[in-house]
Amino acid sequence: MNLQQCVLTVSLLVPLMTGLGSPTIIKVHNGGYWGGWDDVRFCPLGSYAYGFSLKVEGKQGGGDDTALNGIQLHCRDKDRHIASVTSEMRWGDWTDYQLCPGDARLKSFQLRVERPQGNGDDTAANNIRFRCTDGTVLEGHGLDWGDWGSWSGECPRGICSMMARLERPVGDGDDTALNDVQMFCCAT
């Protein structure tokens, strides 16, 4: 078992040992496959994700495009204390926050992913949409390459953490950065 697998195992066992129940993982089936899974990023205990922002590298013309490079979940608790959790690579800039209205929470997501390009320039994940518990859909300010896949399952109490598949920089090769993401449902 490698270090990433140990971290994931511990992160999934902690809720069980603390009586919070087994976390539910929601995912999509069109994510890219390059890179490895990063650590699970948790909203602070008692908080939930109510918004997000993206780290996006704009179109490079003749250069190596990476498109979606990071996701930041914006979390808050019942007292409105705010925190953020981030999974990211180095390219691009952060977009404006997108927030669910009122007390709504993020509950499901959808990825826009470009299929492998063979000898062309691969980008993998390009954009994300989230659905809020009140039904509002928030679309990220990512790029338009690729296709939207189907929606993930839903977290009835909201999303509380995430884990991203990231490809580390490959030097003179074809970088893809963020490829896929999984979300973890709030237990309470």
PDB file of C-alpha atoms in Angstrom:
ATOM      1  CA  MET A   1       0.000   0.000   0.000  1.00  0.00           C
ATOM      2  CA  ASN A   2       1.480   3.362  -1.014  1.00  0.00           C
ATOM      3  CA  LEU A   3       1.230   6.610   0.964  1.00  0.00           C
ATOM      4  CA  GLN A   4      -1.784   7.917  -1.005  1.00  0.00           C
ATOM      5  CA  GLN A   5      -3.702   4.703  -0.390  1.00  0.00           C
ATOM      6  CA  CYS A   6      -2.857   4.891   3.343  1.00  0.00           C
ATOM      7  CA  VAL A   7      -4.096   8.490   3.538  1.00  0.00           C
ATOM      8  CA  LEU A   8      -7.327   7.566   1.752  1.00  0.00           C
ATOM      9  CA  THR A   9      -7.864   4.529   3.994  1.00  0.00           C
ATOM     10  CA  VAL A  10      -7.343   6.593   7.158  1.00  0.00           C
ATOM     11  CA  SER A  11      -9.575   9.393   5.859  1.00  0.00           C
ATOM     12  CA  LEU A  12     -12.367   6.915   5.207  1.00  0.00           C
ATOM     13  CA  LEU A  13     -11.936   5.140   8.559  1.00  0.00           C
ATOM     14  CA  VAL A  14     -11.886   8.252  10.779  1.00  0.00           C
ATOM     15  CA  PRO A  15     -15.619   8.981  10.307  1.00  0.00           C
ATOM     16  CA  LEU A  16     -16.396   5.374  11.229  1.00  0.00           C
ATOM     17  CA  MET A  17     -14.251   5.498  14.372  1.00  0.00           C
ATOM     18  CA  THR A  18     -15.787   8.804  15.474  1.00  0.00           C
ATOM     19  CA  GLY A  19     -19.346   7.617  14.975  1.00  0.00           C
ATOM     20  CA  LEU A  20     -20.067   9.871  12.001  1.00  0.00           C
ATOM     21  CA  GLY A  21     -20.941   6.957   9.734  1.00  0.00           C
ATOM     22  CA  SER A  22     -19.419   5.860   6.460  1.00  0.00           C
ATOM     23  CA  PRO A  23     -18.762   8.706   4.017  1.00  0.00           C
ATOM     24  CA  THR A  24     -20.477   8.451   0.665  1.00  0.00           C
ATOM     25  CA  ILE A  25     -18.317   9.175  -2.371  1.00  0.00           C
ATOM     26  CA  ILE A  26     -19.873  10.683  -5.476  1.00  0.00           C
ATOM     27  CA  LYS A  27     -18.052  10.609  -8.793  1.00  0.00           C
ATOM     28  CA  VAL A  28     -18.476  10.877 -12.540  1.00  0.00           C
ATOM     29  CA  HIS A  29     -17.413   8.382 -15.182  1.00  0.00           C
ATOM     30  CA  ASN A  30     -15.847  10.641 -17.809  1.00  0.00           C
ATOM     31  CA  GLY A  31     -12.811  11.936 -15.884  1.00  0.00           C
ATOM     32  CA  GLY A  32      -9.315  11.824 -17.364  1.00  0.00           C
ATOM     33  CA  TYR A  33      -6.928   9.063 -16.330  1.00  0.00           C
ATOM     34  CA  TRP A  34      -3.515  10.762 -16.248  1.00  0.00           C
ATOM     35  CA  GLY A  35      -1.785  11.377 -12.942  1.00  0.00           C
ATOM     36  CA  GLY A  36      -2.611  10.158  -9.466  1.00  0.00           C
ATOM     37  CA  TRP A  37      -5.118  10.909  -6.744  1.00  0.00           C
ATOM     38  CA  ASP A  38      -4.177  13.777  -4.442  1.00  0.00           C
ATOM     39  CA  ASP A  39      -4.951  13.804  -0.709  1.00  0.00           C
ATOM     40  CA  VAL A  40      -8.542  14.215   0.421  1.00  0.00           C
ATOM     41  CA  ARG A  41      -9.237  17.893   1.178  1.00  0.00           C
ATOM     42  CA  PHE A  42     -11.738  18.301   4.036  1.00  0.00           C
ATOM     43  CA  CYS A  43     -13.983  21.225   4.879  1.00  0.00           C
ATOM     44  CA  PRO A  44     -13.542  21.969   8.606  1.00  0.00           C
ATOM     45  CA  LEU A  45     -15.601  19.718  10.896  1.00  0.00           C
ATOM     46  CA  GLY A  46     -19.229  20.876  11.003  1.00  0.00           C
ATOM     47  CA  SER A  47     -19.023  22.840   7.760  1.00  0.00           C
ATOM     48  CA  TYR A  48     -20.128  22.117   4.200  1.00  0.00           C
ATOM     49  CA  ALA A  49     -19.258  23.342   0.697  1.00  0.00           C
ATOM     50  CA  TYR A  50     -21.547  26.135  -0.476  1.00  0.00           C
ATOM     51  CA  GLY A  51     -19.488  27.429  -3.403  1.00  0.00           C
ATOM     52  CA  PHE A  52     -16.357  27.043  -5.482  1.00  0.00           C
ATOM     53  CA  SER A  53     -13.805  28.703  -7.726  1.00  0.00           C
ATOM     54  CA  LEU A  54     -11.573  27.241 -10.424  1.00  0.00           C
ATOM     55  CA  LYS A  55      -7.948  27.670 -11.415  1.00  0.00           C
ATOM     56  CA  VAL A  56      -7.924  27.846 -15.220  1.00  0.00           C
ATOM     57  CA  GLU A  57      -5.147  28.322 -17.756  1.00  0.00           C
ATOM     58  CA  GLY A  58      -6.468  30.150 -20.810  1.00  0.00           C
ATOM     59  CA  LYS A  59      -6.021  28.836 -24.354  1.00  0.00           C
ATOM     60  CA  GLN A  60      -2.321  28.825 -25.288  1.00  0.00           C
ATOM     61  CA  GLY A  61      -2.611  28.984 -29.075  1.00  0.00           C
ATOM     62  CA  GLY A  62       0.362  26.909 -30.291  1.00  0.00           C
ATOM     63  CA  GLY A  63       1.530  26.018 -26.758  1.00  0.00           C
ATOM     64  CA  ASP A  64       0.683  23.215 -24.343  1.00  0.00           C
ATOM     65  CA  ASP A  65      -2.859  23.664 -22.983  1.00  0.00           C
ATOM     66  CA  THR A  66      -3.824  22.397 -19.534  1.00  0.00           C
ATOM     67  CA  ALA A  67      -7.260  24.090 -19.091  1.00  0.00           C
ATOM     68  CA  LEU A  68      -8.633  23.203 -15.615  1.00  0.00           C
ATOM     69  CA  ASN A  69      -5.803  23.213 -13.070  1.00  0.00           C
ATOM     70  CA  GLY A  70      -7.523  23.453  -9.699  1.00  0.00           C
ATOM     71  CA  ILE A  71     -10.725  23.440  -7.692  1.00  0.00           C
ATOM     72  CA  GLN A  72     -11.309  25.347  -4.475  1.00  0.00           C
ATOM     73  CA  LEU A  73     -14.351  24.493  -2.376  1.00  0.00           C
ATOM     74  CA  HIS A  74     -15.680  27.302  -0.197  1.00  0.00           C
ATOM     75  CA  CYS A  75     -16.993  25.917   3.093  1.00  0.00           C
ATOM     76  CA  ARG A  76     -19.032  27.421   5.920  1.00  0.00           C
ATOM     77  CA  ASP A  77     -20.659  26.216   9.107  1.00  0.00           C
ATOM     78  CA  LYS A  78     -23.981  27.073  10.754  1.00  0.00           C
ATOM     79  CA  ASP A  79     -22.403  30.161  12.363  1.00  0.00           C
ATOM     80  CA  ARG A  80     -21.247  31.328   8.917  1.00  0.00           C
ATOM     81  CA  HIS A  81     -17.526  30.795   9.612  1.00  0.00           C
ATOM     82  CA  ILE A  82     -15.857  30.460   6.212  1.00  0.00           C
ATOM     83  CA  ALA A  83     -12.882  28.349   5.097  1.00  0.00           C
ATOM     84  CA  SER A  84     -11.591  26.993   1.778  1.00  0.00           C
ATOM     85  CA  VAL A  85      -9.993  23.736   0.665  1.00  0.00           C
ATOM     86  CA  THR A  86      -7.935  23.530  -2.513  1.00  0.00           C
ATOM     87  CA  SER A  87      -6.477  20.952  -4.861  1.00  0.00           C
ATOM     88  CA  GLU A  88      -4.406  22.526  -7.645  1.00  0.00           C
ATOM     89  CA  MET A  89      -1.529  22.509 -10.101  1.00  0.00           C
ATOM     90  CA  ARG A  90       0.654  25.523 -10.930  1.00  0.00           C
ATOM     91  CA  TRP A  91      -0.760  26.950 -14.159  1.00  0.00           C
ATOM     92  CA  GLY A  92      -3.583  29.420 -14.582  1.00  0.00           C
ATOM     93  CA  ASP A  93      -5.484  31.943 -12.520  1.00  0.00           C
ATOM     94  CA  TRP A  94      -8.374  31.682 -10.060  1.00  0.00           C
ATOM     95  CA  THR A  95     -11.844  32.583 -11.304  1.00  0.00           C
ATOM     96  CA  ASP A  96     -14.456  34.448  -9.276  1.00  0.00           C
ATOM     97  CA  TYR A  97     -16.320  32.569  -6.528  1.00  0.00           C
ATOM     98  CA  GLN A  98     -19.638  30.982  -7.420  1.00  0.00           C
ATOM     99  CA  LEU A  99     -21.930  30.499  -4.441  1.00  0.00           C
ATOM    100  CA  CYS A 100     -25.201  28.692  -3.820  1.00  0.00           C
ATOM    101  CA  PRO A 101     -27.988  31.088  -2.780  1.00  0.00           C
ATOM    102  CA  GLY A 102     -28.995  31.451   0.869  1.00  0.00           C
ATOM    103  CA  ASP A 103     -28.208  28.386   2.975  1.00  0.00           C
ATOM    104  CA  ALA A 104     -28.069  25.985   0.001  1.00  0.00           C
ATOM    105  CA  ARG A 105     -25.085  23.622  -0.300  1.00  0.00           C
ATOM    106  CA  LEU A 106     -23.282  21.937  -3.193  1.00  0.00           C
ATOM    107  CA  LYS A 107     -24.798  18.457  -3.644  1.00  0.00           C
ATOM    108  CA  SER A 108     -23.674  17.021  -7.017  1.00  0.00           C
ATOM    109  CA  PHE A 109     -21.350  17.804  -9.931  1.00  0.00           C
ATOM    110  CA  GLN A 110     -20.677  17.281 -13.617  1.00  0.00           C
ATOM    111  CA  LEU A 111     -17.335  17.478 -15.485  1.00  0.00           C
ATOM    112  CA  ARG A 112     -16.537  18.727 -18.981  1.00  0.00           C
ATOM    113  CA  VAL A 113     -13.678  16.548 -20.227  1.00  0.00           C
ATOM    114  CA  GLU A 114     -11.802  16.415 -23.515  1.00  0.00           C
ATOM    115  CA  ARG A 115     -11.145  12.882 -24.767  1.00  0.00           C
ATOM    116  CA  PRO A 116      -7.506  11.818 -25.348  1.00  0.00           C
ATOM    117  CA  GLN A 117      -6.174  13.519 -28.505  1.00  0.00           C
ATOM    118  CA  GLY A 118      -3.708  10.843 -29.621  1.00  0.00           C
ATOM    119  CA  ASN A 119      -0.696  12.797 -30.918  1.00  0.00           C
ATOM    120  CA  GLY A 120      -2.505  16.102 -30.227  1.00  0.00           C
ATOM    121  CA  ASP A 121      -2.553  18.309 -27.132  1.00  0.00           C
ATOM    122  CA  ASP A 122      -4.457  16.686 -24.245  1.00  0.00           C
ATOM    123  CA  THR A 123      -6.226  18.801 -21.619  1.00  0.00           C
ATOM    124  CA  ALA A 124      -8.488  16.257 -19.798  1.00  0.00           C
ATOM    125  CA  ALA A 125     -10.858  18.180 -17.445  1.00  0.00           C
ATOM    126  CA  ASN A 126     -11.865  21.615 -18.720  1.00  0.00           C
ATOM    127  CA  ASN A 127     -14.788  22.747 -16.557  1.00  0.00           C
ATOM    128  CA  ILE A 128     -17.188  21.722 -13.782  1.00  0.00           C
ATOM    129  CA  ARG A 129     -20.805  22.347 -12.854  1.00  0.00           C
ATOM    130  CA  PHE A 130     -22.290  21.973  -9.388  1.00  0.00           C
ATOM    131  CA  ARG A 131     -25.934  21.585  -8.416  1.00  0.00           C
ATOM    132  CA  CYS A 132     -27.004  23.181  -5.129  1.00  0.00           C
ATOM    133  CA  THR A 133     -29.494  21.662  -2.672  1.00  0.00           C
ATOM    134  CA  ASP A 134     -32.088  24.248  -3.803  1.00  0.00           C
ATOM    135  CA  GLY A 135     -31.720  23.118  -7.457  1.00  0.00           C
ATOM    136  CA  THR A 136     -29.544  26.026  -8.633  1.00  0.00           C
ATOM    137  CA  VAL A 137     -26.849  24.971 -11.144  1.00  0.00           C
ATOM    138  CA  LEU A 138     -23.509  26.808 -10.996  1.00  0.00           C
ATOM    139  CA  GLU A 139     -21.250  26.470 -14.053  1.00  0.00           C
ATOM    140  CA  GLY A 140     -17.546  27.141 -13.647  1.00  0.00           C
ATOM    141  CA  HIS A 141     -15.606  29.636 -15.735  1.00  0.00           C
ATOM    142  CA  GLY A 142     -13.497  26.914 -17.359  1.00  0.00           C
ATOM    143  CA  LEU A 143     -12.831  26.218 -21.033  1.00  0.00           C
ATOM    144  CA  ASP A 144     -15.155  24.785 -23.682  1.00  0.00           C
ATOM    145  CA  TRP A 145     -13.137  21.820 -25.000  1.00  0.00           C
ATOM    146  CA  GLY A 146     -14.634  18.389 -24.575  1.00  0.00           C
ATOM    147  CA  ASP A 147     -18.088  17.243 -23.573  1.00  0.00           C
ATOM    148  CA  TRP A 148     -20.180  17.318 -20.423  1.00  0.00           C
ATOM    149  CA  GLY A 149     -20.560  13.898 -18.862  1.00  0.00           C
ATOM    150  CA  SER A 150     -23.500  12.737 -16.772  1.00  0.00           C
ATOM    151  CA  TRP A 151     -24.185  14.120 -13.302  1.00  0.00           C
ATOM    152  CA  SER A 152     -22.680  12.432 -10.265  1.00  0.00           C
ATOM    153  CA  GLY A 153     -24.838  10.974  -7.542  1.00  0.00           C
ATOM    154  CA  GLU A 154     -26.171  13.413  -4.936  1.00  0.00           C
ATOM    155  CA  CYS A 155     -25.175  14.252  -1.385  1.00  0.00           C
ATOM    156  CA  PRO A 156     -28.499  15.009   0.381  1.00  0.00           C
ATOM    157  CA  ARG A 157     -26.745  16.915   3.220  1.00  0.00           C
ATOM    158  CA  GLY A 158     -24.160  18.492   0.934  1.00  0.00           C
ATOM    159  CA  ILE A 159     -20.523  17.974  -0.071  1.00  0.00           C
ATOM    160  CA  CYS A 160     -17.866  18.211   2.670  1.00  0.00           C
ATOM    161  CA  SER A 161     -14.613  17.156   0.984  1.00  0.00           C
ATOM    162  CA  MET A 162     -12.956  16.311  -2.332  1.00  0.00           C
ATOM    163  CA  MET A 163     -10.094  14.398  -3.868  1.00  0.00           C
ATOM    164  CA  ALA A 164      -8.642  15.304  -7.280  1.00  0.00           C
ATOM    165  CA  ARG A 165      -6.667  13.299  -9.834  1.00  0.00           C
ATOM    166  CA  LEU A 166      -3.720  15.515 -10.798  1.00  0.00           C
ATOM    167  CA  GLU A 167      -0.985  14.960 -13.351  1.00  0.00           C
ATOM    168  CA  ARG A 168       2.293  16.445 -12.127  1.00  0.00           C
ATOM    169  CA  PRO A 169       4.302  18.531 -14.631  1.00  0.00           C
ATOM    170  CA  VAL A 170       5.908  16.342 -17.316  1.00  0.00           C
ATOM    171  CA  GLY A 171       8.599  18.784 -18.486  1.00  0.00           C
ATOM    172  CA  ASP A 172       8.717  19.046 -22.282  1.00  0.00           C
ATOM    173  CA  GLY A 173       5.775  16.635 -22.642  1.00  0.00           C
ATOM    174  CA  ASP A 174       2.027  17.163 -22.800  1.00  0.00           C
ATOM    175  CA  ASP A 175       0.661  18.383 -19.444  1.00  0.00           C
ATOM    176  CA  THR A 176      -2.994  17.850 -18.492  1.00  0.00           C
ATOM    177  CA  ALA A 177      -3.032  19.038 -14.830  1.00  0.00           C
ATOM    178  CA  LEU A 178      -6.459  18.286 -13.267  1.00  0.00           C
ATOM    179  CA  ASN A 179      -8.038  15.160 -14.764  1.00  0.00           C
ATOM    180  CA  ASP A 180     -10.840  14.029 -12.464  1.00  0.00           C
ATOM    181  CA  VAL A 181     -12.383  14.679  -9.042  1.00  0.00           C
ATOM    182  CA  GLN A 182     -14.427  12.787  -6.462  1.00  0.00           C
ATOM    183  CA  MET A 183     -16.553  14.412  -3.769  1.00  0.00           C
ATOM    184  CA  PHE A 184     -17.407  13.137  -0.305  1.00  0.00           C
ATOM    185  CA  CYS A 185     -20.830  13.670   1.249  1.00  0.00           C
ATOM    186  CA  CYS A 186     -21.404  15.291   4.635  1.00  0.00           C
ATOM    187  CA  ALA A 187     -22.336  12.650   7.229  1.00  0.00           C
ATOM    188  CA  THR A 188     -24.544  14.981   9.276  1.00  0.00           C
TER     189      THR A 188
END
